[in-house]
mmCIF file with all atom_site columns, C-alpha atoms in Angstrom:
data_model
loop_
_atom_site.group_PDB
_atom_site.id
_atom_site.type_symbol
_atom_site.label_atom_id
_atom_site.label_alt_id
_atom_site.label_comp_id
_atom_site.label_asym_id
_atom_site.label_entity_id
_atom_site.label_seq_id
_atom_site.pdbx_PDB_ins_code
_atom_site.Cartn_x
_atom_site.Cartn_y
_atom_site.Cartn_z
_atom_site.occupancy
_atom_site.B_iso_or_equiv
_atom_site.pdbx_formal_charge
_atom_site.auth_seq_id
_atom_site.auth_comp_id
_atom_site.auth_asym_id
_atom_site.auth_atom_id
_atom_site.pdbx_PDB_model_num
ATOM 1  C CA . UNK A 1 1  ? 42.704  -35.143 15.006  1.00 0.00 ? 7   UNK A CA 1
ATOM 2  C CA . UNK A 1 2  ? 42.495  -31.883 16.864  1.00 0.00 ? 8   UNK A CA 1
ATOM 3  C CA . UNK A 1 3  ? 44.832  -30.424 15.084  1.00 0.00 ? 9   UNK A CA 1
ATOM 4  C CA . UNK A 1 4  ? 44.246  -26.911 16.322  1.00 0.00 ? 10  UNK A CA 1
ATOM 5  C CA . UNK A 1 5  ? 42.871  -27.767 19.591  1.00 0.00 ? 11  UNK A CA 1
ATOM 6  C CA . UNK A 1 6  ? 39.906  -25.506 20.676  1.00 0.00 ? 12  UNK A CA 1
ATOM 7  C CA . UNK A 1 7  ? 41.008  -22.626 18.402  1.00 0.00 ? 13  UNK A CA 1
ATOM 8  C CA . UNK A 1 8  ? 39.154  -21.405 14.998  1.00 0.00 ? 14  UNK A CA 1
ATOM 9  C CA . UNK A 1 9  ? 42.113  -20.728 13.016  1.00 0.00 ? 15  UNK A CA 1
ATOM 10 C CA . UNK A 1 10 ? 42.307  -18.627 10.048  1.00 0.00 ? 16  UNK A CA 1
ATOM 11 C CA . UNK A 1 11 ? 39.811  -19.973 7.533   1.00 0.00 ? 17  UNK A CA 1
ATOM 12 C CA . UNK A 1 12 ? 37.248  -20.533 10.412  1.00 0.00 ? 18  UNK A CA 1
ATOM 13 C CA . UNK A 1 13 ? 38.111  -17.385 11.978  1.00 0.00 ? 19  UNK A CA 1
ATOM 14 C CA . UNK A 1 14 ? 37.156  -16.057 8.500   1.00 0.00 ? 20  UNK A CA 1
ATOM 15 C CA . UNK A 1 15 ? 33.921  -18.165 8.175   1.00 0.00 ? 21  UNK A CA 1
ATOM 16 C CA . UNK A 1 16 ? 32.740  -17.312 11.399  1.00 0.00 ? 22  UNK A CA 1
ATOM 17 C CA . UNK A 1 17 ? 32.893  -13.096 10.896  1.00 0.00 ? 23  UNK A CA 1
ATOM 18 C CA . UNK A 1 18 ? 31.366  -13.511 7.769   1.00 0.00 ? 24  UNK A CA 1
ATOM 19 C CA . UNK A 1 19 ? 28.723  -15.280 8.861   1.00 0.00 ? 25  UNK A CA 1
ATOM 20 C CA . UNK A 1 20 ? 28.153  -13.255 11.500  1.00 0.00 ? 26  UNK A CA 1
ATOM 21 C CA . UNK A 1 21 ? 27.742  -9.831  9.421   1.00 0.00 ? 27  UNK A CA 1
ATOM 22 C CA . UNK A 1 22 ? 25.511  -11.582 6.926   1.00 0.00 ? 28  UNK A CA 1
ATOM 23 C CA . UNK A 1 23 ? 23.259  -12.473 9.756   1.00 0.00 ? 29  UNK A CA 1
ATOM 24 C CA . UNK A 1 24 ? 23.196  -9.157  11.318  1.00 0.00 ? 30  UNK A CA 1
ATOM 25 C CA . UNK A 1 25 ? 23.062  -7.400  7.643   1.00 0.00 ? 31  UNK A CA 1
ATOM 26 C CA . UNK A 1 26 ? 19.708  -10.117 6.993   1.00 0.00 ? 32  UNK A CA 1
ATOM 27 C CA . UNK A 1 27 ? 18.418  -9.490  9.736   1.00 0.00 ? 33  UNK A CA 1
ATOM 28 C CA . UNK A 1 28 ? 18.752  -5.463  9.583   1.00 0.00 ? 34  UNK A CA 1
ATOM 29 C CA . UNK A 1 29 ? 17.395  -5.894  5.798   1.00 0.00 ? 35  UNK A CA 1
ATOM 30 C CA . UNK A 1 30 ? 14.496  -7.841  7.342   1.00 0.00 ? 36  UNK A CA 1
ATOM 31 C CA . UNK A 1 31 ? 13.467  -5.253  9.867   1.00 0.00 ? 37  UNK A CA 1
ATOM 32 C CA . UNK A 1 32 ? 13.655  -2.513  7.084   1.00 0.00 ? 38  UNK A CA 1
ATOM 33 C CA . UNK A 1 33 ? 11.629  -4.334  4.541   1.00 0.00 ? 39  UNK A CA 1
ATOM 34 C CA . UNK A 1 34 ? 9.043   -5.012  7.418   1.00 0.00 ? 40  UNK A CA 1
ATOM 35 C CA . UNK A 1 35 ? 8.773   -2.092  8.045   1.00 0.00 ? 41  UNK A CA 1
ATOM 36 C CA . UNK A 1 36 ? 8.450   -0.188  4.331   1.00 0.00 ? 42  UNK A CA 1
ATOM 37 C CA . UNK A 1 37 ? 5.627   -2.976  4.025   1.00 0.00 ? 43  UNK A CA 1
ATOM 38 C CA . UNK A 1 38 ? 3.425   -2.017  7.827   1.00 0.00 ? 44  UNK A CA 1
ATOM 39 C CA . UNK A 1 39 ? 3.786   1.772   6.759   1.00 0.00 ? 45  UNK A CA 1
ATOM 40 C CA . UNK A 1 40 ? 2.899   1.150   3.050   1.00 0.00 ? 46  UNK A CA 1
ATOM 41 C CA . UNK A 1 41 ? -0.487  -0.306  3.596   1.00 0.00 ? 47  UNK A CA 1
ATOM 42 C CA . UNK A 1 42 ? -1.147  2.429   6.471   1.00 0.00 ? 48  UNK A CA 1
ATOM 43 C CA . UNK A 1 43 ? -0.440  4.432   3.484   1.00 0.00 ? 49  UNK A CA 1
ATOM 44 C CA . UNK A 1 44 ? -2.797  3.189   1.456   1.00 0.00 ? 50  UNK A CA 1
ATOM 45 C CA . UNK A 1 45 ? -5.141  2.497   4.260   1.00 0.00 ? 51  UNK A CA 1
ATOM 46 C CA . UNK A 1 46 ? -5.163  6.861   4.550   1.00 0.00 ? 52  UNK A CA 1
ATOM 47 C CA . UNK A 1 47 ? -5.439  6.805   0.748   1.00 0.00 ? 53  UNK A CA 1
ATOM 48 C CA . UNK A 1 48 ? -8.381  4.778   0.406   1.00 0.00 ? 54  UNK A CA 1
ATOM 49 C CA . UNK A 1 49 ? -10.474 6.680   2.732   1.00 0.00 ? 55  UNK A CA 1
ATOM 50 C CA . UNK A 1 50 ? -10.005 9.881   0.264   1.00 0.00 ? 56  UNK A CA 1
ATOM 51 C CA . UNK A 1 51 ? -9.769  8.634   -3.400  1.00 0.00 ? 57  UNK A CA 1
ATOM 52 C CA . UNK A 1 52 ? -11.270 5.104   -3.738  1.00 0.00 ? 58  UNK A CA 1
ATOM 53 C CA . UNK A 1 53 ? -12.714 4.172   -0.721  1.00 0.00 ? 59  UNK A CA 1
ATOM 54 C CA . UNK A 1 54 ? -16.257 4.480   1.238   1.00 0.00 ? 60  UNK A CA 1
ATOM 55 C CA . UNK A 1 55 ? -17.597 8.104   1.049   1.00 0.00 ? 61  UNK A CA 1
ATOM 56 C CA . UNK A 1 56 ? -15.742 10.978  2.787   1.00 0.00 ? 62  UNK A CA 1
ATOM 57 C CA . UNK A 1 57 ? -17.410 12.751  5.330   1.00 0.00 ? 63  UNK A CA 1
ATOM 58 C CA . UNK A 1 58 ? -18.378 16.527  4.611   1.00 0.00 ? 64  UNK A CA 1
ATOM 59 C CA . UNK A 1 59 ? -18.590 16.223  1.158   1.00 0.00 ? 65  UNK A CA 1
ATOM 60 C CA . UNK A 1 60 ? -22.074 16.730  -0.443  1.00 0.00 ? 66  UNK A CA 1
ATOM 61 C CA . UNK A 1 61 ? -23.558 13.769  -3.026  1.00 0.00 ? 67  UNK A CA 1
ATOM 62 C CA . UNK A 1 62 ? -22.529 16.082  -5.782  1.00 0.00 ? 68  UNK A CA 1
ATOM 63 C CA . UNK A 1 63 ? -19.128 16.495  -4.849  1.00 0.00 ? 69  UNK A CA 1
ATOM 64 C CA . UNK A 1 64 ? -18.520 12.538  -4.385  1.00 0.00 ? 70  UNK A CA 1
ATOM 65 C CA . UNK A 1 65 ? -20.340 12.153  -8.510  1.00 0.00 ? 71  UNK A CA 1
ATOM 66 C CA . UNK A 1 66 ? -18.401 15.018  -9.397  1.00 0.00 ? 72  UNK A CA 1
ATOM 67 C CA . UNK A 1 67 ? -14.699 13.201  -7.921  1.00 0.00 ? 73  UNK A CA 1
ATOM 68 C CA . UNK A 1 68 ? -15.777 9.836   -9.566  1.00 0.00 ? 74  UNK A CA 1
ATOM 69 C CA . UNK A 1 69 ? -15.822 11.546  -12.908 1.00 0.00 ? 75  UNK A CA 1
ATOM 70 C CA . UNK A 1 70 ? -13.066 13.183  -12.883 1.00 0.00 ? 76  UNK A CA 1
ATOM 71 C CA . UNK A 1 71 ? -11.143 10.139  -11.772 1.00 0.00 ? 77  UNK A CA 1
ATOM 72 C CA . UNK A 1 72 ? -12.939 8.346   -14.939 1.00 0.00 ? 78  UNK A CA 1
ATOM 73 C CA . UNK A 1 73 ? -14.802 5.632   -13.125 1.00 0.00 ? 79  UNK A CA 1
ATOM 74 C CA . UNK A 1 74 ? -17.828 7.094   -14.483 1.00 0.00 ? 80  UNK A CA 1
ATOM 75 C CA . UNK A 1 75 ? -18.897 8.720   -17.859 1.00 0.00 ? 81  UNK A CA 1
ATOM 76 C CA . UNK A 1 76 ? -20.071 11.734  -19.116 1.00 0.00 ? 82  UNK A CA 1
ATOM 77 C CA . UNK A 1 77 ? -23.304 10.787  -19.883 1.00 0.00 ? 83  UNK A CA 1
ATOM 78 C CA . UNK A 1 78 ? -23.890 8.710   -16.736 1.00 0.00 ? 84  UNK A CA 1
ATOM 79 C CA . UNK A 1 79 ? -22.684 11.279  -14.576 1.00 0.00 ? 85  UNK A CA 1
ATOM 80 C CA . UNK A 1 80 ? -25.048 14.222  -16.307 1.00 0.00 ? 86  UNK A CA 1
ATOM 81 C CA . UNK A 1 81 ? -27.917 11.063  -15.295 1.00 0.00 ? 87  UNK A CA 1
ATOM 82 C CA . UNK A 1 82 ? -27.146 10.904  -11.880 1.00 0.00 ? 88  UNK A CA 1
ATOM 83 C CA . UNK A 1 83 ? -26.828 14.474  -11.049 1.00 0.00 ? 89  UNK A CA 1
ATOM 84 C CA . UNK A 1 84 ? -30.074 15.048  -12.882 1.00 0.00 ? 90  UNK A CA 1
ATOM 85 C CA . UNK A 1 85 ? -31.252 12.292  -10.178 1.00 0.00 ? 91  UNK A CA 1
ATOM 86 C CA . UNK A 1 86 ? -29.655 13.800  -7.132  1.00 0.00 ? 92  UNK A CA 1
ATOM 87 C CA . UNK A 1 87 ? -31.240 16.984  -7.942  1.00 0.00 ? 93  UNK A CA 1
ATOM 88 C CA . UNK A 1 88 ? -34.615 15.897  -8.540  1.00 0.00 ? 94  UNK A CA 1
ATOM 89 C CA . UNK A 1 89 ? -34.772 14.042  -5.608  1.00 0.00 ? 95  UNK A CA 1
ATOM 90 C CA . UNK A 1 90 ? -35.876 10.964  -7.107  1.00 0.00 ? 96  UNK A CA 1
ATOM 91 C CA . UNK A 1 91 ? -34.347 7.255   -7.908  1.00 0.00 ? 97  UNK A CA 1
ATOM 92 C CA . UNK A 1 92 ? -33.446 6.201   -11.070 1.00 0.00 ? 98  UNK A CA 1
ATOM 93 C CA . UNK A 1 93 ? -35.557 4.126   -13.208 1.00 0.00 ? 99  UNK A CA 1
ATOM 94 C CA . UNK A 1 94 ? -34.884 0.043   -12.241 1.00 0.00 ? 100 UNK A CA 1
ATOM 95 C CA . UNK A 1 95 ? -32.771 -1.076  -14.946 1.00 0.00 ? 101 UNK A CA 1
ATOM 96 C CA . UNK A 1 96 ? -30.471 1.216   -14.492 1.00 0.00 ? 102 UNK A CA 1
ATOM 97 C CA . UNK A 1 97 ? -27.871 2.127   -12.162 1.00 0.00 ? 103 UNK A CA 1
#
């Protein structure tokens, strides 16, 4: 029954290296894919506060109307309304936004 007593011999000796370099190589893999993910969405966390997030501080209301057109989220003709607005000093009609 114990044919090789306590010992692995070759095919287990083989089983047993090559499981433990997978493990080490999945766990190595896991650490750097953990990592690439935390400092990706710190990333974007920086981003966000200077292209699409809240406003930036410093910048005038002009600037922030003028950087939302040129990114496209608004159009010409809604961005000529809203400066118009901004330098009137009033609020825009209600209906409108």
């Amino acid at each position: 029954m114990l044919r090789y007593g306590h010992d692995l011999g070759g095919w287990g000796w083989f089983v047993m290296s090559a499981g433990t370099i997978l493990f080490w190589a999945a766990l190595i893999a896991l650490g750097v894919l953990l990592f690439r993910s935390l400092s990706a969405s710190a990333g974007a966390d920086r981003e966000a506060g200077t292209s699409t997030g809240g406003p930036r501080p410093g910048l005038s209301p002009e600037q922030l109307l003028a950087e939302r057109f040129a990114r496209g989220d608004i159009d010409e003709d809604e961005y000529r309304r809203r400066l118009t607005v901004l330098r009137s000093g009033t609020t825009a009609p209600s209906g409108k936004t």
